[in-house]
Coordinates of C-alpha atoms in Angstrom, one line a residue:
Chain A
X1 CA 93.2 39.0 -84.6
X2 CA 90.1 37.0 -85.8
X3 CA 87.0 38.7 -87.7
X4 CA 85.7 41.8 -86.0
X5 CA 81.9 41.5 -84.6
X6 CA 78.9 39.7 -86.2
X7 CA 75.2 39.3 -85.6
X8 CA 74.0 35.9 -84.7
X9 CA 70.4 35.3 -85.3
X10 CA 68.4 33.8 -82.4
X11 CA 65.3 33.5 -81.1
X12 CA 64.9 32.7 -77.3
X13 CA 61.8 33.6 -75.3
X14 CA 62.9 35.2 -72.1
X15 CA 60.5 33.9 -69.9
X16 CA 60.9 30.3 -71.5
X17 CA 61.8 28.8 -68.1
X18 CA 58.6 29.8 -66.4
X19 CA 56.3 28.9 -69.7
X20 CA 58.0 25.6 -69.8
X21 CA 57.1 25.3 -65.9
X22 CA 53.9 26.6 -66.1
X23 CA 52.8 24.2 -69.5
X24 CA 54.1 21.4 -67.4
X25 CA 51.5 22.9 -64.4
X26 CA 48.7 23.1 -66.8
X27 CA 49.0 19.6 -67.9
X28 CA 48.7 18.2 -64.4
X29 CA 46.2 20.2 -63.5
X30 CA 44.0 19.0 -66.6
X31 CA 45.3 15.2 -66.1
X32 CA 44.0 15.7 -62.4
X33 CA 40.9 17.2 -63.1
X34 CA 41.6 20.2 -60.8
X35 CA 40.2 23.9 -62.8
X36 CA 42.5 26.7 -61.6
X37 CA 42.0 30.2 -61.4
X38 CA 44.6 32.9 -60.0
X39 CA 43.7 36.6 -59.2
X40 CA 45.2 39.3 -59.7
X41 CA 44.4 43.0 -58.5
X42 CA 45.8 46.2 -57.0
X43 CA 46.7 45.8 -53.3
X44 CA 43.3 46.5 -51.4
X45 CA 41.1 45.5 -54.0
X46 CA 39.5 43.1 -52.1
X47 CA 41.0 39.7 -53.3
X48 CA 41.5 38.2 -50.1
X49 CA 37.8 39.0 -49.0
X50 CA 36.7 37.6 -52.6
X51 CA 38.4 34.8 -52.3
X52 CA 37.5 33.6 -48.7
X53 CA 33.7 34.0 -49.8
X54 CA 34.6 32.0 -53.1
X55 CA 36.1 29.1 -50.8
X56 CA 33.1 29.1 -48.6
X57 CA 30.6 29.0 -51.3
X58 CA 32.8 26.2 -53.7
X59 CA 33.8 24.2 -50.9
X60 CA 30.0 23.0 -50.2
X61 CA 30.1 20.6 -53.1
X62 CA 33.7 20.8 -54.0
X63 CA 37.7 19.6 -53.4
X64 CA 39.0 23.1 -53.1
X65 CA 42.5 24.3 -52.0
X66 CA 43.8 28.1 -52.1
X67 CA 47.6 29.6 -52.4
X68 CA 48.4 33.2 -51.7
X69 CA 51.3 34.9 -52.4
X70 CA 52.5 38.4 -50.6
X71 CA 55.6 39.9 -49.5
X72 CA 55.7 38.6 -46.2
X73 CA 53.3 37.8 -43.1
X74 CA 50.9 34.9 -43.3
X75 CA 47.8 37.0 -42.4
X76 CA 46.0 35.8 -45.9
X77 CA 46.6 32.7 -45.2
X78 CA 45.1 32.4 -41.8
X79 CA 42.3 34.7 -43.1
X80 CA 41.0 32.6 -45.5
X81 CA 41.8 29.4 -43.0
X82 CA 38.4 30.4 -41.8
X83 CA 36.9 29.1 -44.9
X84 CA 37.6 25.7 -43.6
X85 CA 39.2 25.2 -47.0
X86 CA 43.4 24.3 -47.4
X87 CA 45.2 27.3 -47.9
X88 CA 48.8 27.6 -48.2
X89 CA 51.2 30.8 -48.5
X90 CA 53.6 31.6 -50.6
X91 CA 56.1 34.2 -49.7
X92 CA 57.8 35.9 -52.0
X93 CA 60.5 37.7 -50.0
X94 CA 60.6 41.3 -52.3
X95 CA 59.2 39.5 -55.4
X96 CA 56.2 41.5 -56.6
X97 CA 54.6 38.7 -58.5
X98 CA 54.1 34.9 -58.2
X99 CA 56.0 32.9 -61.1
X100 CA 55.3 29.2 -62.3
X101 CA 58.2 27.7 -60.4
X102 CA 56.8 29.0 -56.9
X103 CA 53.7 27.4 -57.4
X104 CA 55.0 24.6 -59.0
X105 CA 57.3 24.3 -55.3
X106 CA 54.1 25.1 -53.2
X107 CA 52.4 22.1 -54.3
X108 CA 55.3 20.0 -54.0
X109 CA 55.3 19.5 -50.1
X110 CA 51.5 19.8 -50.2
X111 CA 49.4 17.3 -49.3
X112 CA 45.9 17.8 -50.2
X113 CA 44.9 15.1 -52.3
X114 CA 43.2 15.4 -55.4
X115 CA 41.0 19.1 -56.0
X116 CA 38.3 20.1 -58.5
X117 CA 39.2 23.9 -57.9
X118 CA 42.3 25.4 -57.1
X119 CA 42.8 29.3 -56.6
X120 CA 46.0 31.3 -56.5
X121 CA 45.8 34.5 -55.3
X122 CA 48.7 36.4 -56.4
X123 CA 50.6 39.6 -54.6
X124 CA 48.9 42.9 -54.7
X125 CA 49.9 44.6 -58.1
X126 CA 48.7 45.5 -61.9
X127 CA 51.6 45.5 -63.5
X128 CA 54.3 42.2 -63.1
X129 CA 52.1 39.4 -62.7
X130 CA 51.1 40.1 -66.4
X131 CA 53.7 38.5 -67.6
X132 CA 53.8 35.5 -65.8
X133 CA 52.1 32.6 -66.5
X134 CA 50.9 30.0 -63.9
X135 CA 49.7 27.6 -65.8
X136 CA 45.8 28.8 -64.8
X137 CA 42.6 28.3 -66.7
X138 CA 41.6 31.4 -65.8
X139 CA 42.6 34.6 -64.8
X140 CA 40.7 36.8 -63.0
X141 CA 41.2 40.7 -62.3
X142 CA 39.8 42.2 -59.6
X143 CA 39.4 45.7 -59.5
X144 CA 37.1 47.7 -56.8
X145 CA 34.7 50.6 -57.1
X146 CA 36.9 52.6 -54.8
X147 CA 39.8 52.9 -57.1
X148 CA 38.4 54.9 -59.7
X149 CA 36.6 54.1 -62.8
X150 CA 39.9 54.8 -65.3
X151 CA 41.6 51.7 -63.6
X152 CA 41.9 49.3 -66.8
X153 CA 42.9 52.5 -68.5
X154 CA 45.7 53.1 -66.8
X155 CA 46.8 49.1 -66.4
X156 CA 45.4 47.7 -69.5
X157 CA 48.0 45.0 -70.0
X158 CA 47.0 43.3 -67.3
X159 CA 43.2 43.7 -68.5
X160 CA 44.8 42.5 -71.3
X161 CA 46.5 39.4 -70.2
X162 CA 43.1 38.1 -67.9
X163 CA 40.3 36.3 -68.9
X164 CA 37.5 37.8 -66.1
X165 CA 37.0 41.1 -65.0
X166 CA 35.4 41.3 -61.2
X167 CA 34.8 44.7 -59.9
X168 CA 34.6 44.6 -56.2
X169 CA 33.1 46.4 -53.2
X170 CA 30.3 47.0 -54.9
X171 CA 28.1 47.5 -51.6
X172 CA 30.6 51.4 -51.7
X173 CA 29.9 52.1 -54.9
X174 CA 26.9 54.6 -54.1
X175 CA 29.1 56.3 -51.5
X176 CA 32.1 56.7 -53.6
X177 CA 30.1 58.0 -56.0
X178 CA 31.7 55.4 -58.7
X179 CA 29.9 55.1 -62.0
X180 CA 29.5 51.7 -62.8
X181 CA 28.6 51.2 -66.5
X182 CA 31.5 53.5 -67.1
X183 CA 34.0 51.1 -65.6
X184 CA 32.0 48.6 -67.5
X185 CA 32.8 50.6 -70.8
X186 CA 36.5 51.0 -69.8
X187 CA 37.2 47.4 -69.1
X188 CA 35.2 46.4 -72.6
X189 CA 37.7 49.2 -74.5
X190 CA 41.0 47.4 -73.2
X191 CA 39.5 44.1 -73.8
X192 CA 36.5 44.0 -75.7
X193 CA 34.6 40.8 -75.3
X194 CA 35.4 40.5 -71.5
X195 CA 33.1 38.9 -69.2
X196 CA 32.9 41.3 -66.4
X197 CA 31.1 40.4 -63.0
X198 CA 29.9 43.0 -60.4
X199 CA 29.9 41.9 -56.2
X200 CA 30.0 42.5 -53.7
X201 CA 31.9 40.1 -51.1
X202 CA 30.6 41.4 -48.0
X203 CA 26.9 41.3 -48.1
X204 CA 27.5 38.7 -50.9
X205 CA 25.3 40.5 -53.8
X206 CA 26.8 39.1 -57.0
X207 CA 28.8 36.2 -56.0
X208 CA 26.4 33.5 -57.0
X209 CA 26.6 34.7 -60.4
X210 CA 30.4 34.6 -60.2
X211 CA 29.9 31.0 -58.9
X212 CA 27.9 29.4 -61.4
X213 CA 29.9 30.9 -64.3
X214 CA 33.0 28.9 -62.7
X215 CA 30.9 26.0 -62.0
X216 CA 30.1 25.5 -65.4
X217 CA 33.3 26.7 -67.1
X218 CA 35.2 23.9 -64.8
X219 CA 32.1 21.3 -65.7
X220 CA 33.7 22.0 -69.4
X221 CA 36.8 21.3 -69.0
X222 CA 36.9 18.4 -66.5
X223 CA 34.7 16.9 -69.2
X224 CA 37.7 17.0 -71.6
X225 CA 39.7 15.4 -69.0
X226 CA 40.3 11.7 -69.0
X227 CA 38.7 11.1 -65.5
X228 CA 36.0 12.2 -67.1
X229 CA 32.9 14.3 -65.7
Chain B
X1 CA 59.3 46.3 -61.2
X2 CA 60.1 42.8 -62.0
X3 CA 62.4 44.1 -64.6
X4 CA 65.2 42.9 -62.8
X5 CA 64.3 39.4 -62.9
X6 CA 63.8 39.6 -67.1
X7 CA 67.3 41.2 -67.0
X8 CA 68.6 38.3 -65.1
X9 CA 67.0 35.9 -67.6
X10 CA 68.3 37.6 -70.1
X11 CA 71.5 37.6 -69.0
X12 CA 71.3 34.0 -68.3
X13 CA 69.9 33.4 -71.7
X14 CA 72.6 35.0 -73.3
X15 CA 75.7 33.4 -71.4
X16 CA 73.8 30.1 -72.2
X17 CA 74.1 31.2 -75.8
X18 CA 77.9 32.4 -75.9
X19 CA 78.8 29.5 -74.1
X20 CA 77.6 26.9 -76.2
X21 CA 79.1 29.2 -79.8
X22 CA 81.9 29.7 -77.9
X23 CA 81.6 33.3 -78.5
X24 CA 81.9 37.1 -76.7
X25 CA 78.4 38.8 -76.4
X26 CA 79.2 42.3 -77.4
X27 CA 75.5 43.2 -77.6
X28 CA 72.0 41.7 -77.1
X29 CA 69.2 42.4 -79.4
X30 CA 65.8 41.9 -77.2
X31 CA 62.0 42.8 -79.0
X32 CA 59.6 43.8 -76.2
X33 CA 55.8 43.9 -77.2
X34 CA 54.0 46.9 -75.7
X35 CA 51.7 44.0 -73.8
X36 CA 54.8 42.2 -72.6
X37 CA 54.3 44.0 -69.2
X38 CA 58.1 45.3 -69.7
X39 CA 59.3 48.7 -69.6
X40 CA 62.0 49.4 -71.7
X41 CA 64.0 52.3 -69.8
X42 CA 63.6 50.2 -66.3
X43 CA 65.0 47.1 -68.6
X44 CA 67.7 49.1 -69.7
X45 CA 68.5 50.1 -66.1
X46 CA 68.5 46.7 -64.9
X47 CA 70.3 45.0 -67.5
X48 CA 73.9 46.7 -66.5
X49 CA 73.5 45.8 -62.7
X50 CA 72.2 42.0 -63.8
X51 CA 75.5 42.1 -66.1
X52 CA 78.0 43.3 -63.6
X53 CA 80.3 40.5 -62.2
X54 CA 79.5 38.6 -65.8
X55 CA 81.2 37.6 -68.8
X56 CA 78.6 39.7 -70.7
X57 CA 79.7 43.3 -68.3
X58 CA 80.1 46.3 -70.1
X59 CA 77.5 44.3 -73.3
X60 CA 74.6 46.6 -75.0
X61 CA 71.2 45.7 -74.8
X62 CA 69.9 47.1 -78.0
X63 CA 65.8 47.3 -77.5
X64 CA 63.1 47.0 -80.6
X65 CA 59.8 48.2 -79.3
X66 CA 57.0 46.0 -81.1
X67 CA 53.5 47.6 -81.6
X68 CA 50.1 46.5 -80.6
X69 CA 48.9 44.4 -83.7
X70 CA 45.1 43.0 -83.6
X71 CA 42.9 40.9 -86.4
X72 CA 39.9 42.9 -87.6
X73 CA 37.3 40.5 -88.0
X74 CA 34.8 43.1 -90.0
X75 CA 38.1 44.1 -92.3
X76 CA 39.5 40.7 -92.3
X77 CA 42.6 42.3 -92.0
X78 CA 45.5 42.5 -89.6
X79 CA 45.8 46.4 -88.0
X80 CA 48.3 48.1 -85.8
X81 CA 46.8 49.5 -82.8
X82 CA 47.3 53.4 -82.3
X83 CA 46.6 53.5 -78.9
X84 CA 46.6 50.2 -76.0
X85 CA 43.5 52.0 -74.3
X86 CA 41.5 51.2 -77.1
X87 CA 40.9 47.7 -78.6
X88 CA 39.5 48.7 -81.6
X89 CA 40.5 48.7 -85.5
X90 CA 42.2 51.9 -86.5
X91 CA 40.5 52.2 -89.8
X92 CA 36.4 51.1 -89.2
X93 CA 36.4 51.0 -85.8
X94 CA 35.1 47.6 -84.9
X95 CA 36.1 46.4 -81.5
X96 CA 39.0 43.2 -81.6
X97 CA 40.3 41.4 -78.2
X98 CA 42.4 39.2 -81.0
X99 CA 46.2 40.0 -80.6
X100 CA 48.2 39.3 -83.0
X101 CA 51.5 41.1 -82.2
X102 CA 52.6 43.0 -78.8
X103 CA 53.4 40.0 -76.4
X104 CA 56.9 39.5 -77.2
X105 CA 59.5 39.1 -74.8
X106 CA 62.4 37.7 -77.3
X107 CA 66.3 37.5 -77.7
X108 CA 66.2 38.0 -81.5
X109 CA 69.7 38.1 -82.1
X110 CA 73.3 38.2 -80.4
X111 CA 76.5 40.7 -81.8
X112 CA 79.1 38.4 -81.0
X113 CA 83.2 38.5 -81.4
X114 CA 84.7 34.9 -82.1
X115 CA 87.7 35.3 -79.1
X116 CA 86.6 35.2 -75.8
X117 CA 87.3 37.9 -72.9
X118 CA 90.1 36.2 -71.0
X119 CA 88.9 37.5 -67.5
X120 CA 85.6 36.8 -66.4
X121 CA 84.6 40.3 -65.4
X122 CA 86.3 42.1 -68.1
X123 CA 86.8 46.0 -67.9
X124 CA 86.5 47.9 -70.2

């Protein structure tokens, strides 16, 4: 018999494989001048109609492209066709988030030519996508006036883990009788600091705002780029 | 629930590790930052089913729960968090986005035997 058991010392990251993917994504993105941000929200919060008025608004003076991920059916993707911008989906099968190495494939077989913005909407959920990184610049959580003022209460990890707060639907938030400077005060305890944006998508109060904040953080940092500004 | 896919990583991780030692995994020592997104009871669920059919079947995953550790900026001083609904310093109450602690998703160590299982799926 050889020695009984002993405790090896390690220190592996488990999601190594999808940093290493997703630092790999990052760099090409900055190399090719393209800003991307990916969304991330409860399913129903309104990410698909945020994101088709984003496309039509950035696509006026900008290369823009779009990948969605869901469960299954291409309806996001043929929504947000309508844009006129490229949009691609990703389908995850019964994966409840996107990882690195799906968009890392979705771009593969893509041909768009070079982009200045890039947005990947992920699936419909608060919790898993938080621990995935994409290799974005920023991440944006969306979170609507119908569902409740507590929200980043009750999922602040992924408050936690995005860069933007975006409450949506804001055109309800009278009728759903939705207080918002309290949601304001909730997003600010889980992550204090937060910029936080108010819209609505429909009648399109707000998104200009939204706009020119991306606008000039993407000015930033394809100015650090070597291509230049 | 994308515990299931960490539990597969980690599993993967691990054989990785016990192949190249040439070494039996007995147990798996993970720390899992209350930020990591991770639950630890749905990990501890998934781990056996991502195990079974695997050298490392019938292993322990042995869980260390990491707290919530941000920098005060007022107290210049480093402070656990008592509660992840509130970003603020425990002791004067400034507000602090700056995590220090609470994102880890690690394999800190592996409780290994030096002979190896002779049958791939071994029973216990």
């Amino acid at each position: 018999m050889s020695a009984g058991p002993r405790l090896l010392e390690v220190r592996k990251n488990v999601l190594k494989q999808n940093d290493v993917i997703a630092r790999a994504l990052r760099e090409r993105f900055r190399a090719e001048g393209t800003f991307v941000v990916s969304l991330v929200s409860s399913p129903g919060a309104g990410k698909t109609a945020f994101l088709e008025k984003t496309l039509t608004l950035v696509r006026k003076n900008y290369r823009v492209a779009a990948l969605v991920g869901d469960l299954a059916t291409e309806n996001d993707a043929i929504r947000l066709a309508r844009s006129g911008a490229p949009v691609k989906q990703i389908t995850t099968g019964t994966l409840c988030h996107l990882e690195a190495a799906m968009v890392e494939r979705a771009l593969a077989d893509w041909e768009i030519g070079p982009l200045d913005f890039l947005f990947i909407e992920n699936v419909g959920n608060l919790v898993c996508p938080a621990s995935y990184d994409l290799g974005e610049n920023l991440r944006v959580v969306l979170l609507s006036v119908t569902e409740g003022e507590d929200k980043p209460l009750k999922y602040p990890t992924i408050f936690n883990s995005a860069d933007v707060a975006v409450i949506t639907k804001m055109d309800l938030c009278e009728a759903v009788e939705c207080d918002e400077g309290v949601m304001r005060a909730n997003i600010q305890a889980v992550r204090p600091g937060m910029r936080c944006f108010a819209l609505s998508a429909k009648i399109g109060a707000g998104v200009e705002e939204y706009f020119r904040f991306l606008e000039q953080l993407a000015g930033c940092a394809v100015r650090g780029t070597a291509l230049g500004g | 629930m994308h515990e299931l896919s960490i539990a597969m990583s980690i599993v993967d991780s691990a054989l990785e590790e016990a192949e190249r030692r040439d070494v039996t995994i007995d147990a798996v020592h993970l720390e899992i930052g209350l930020l990591s997104g991770v639950v630890a009871d749905a990990l501890l669920f998934s781990y056996e089913m991502a195990c079974s059919g695997t050298p490392l079947e019938g292993s322990k995953l042995v869980i260390r729960e990491v707290p919530i550790e941000v920098y005060c900026a007022a107290c210049e001083s480093p402070r656990i968090l008592s509660s992840m609904q509130w970003f603020c310093c425990p002791v004067c109450g400034a507000p602090t986005s700056d995590v220090i602690h609470g994102k880890e998703l690690a394999i800190t160590a592996l409780e290994v035997r030096d002979e190896r299982r002779t049958a791939a799926a071994g029973s216990s």
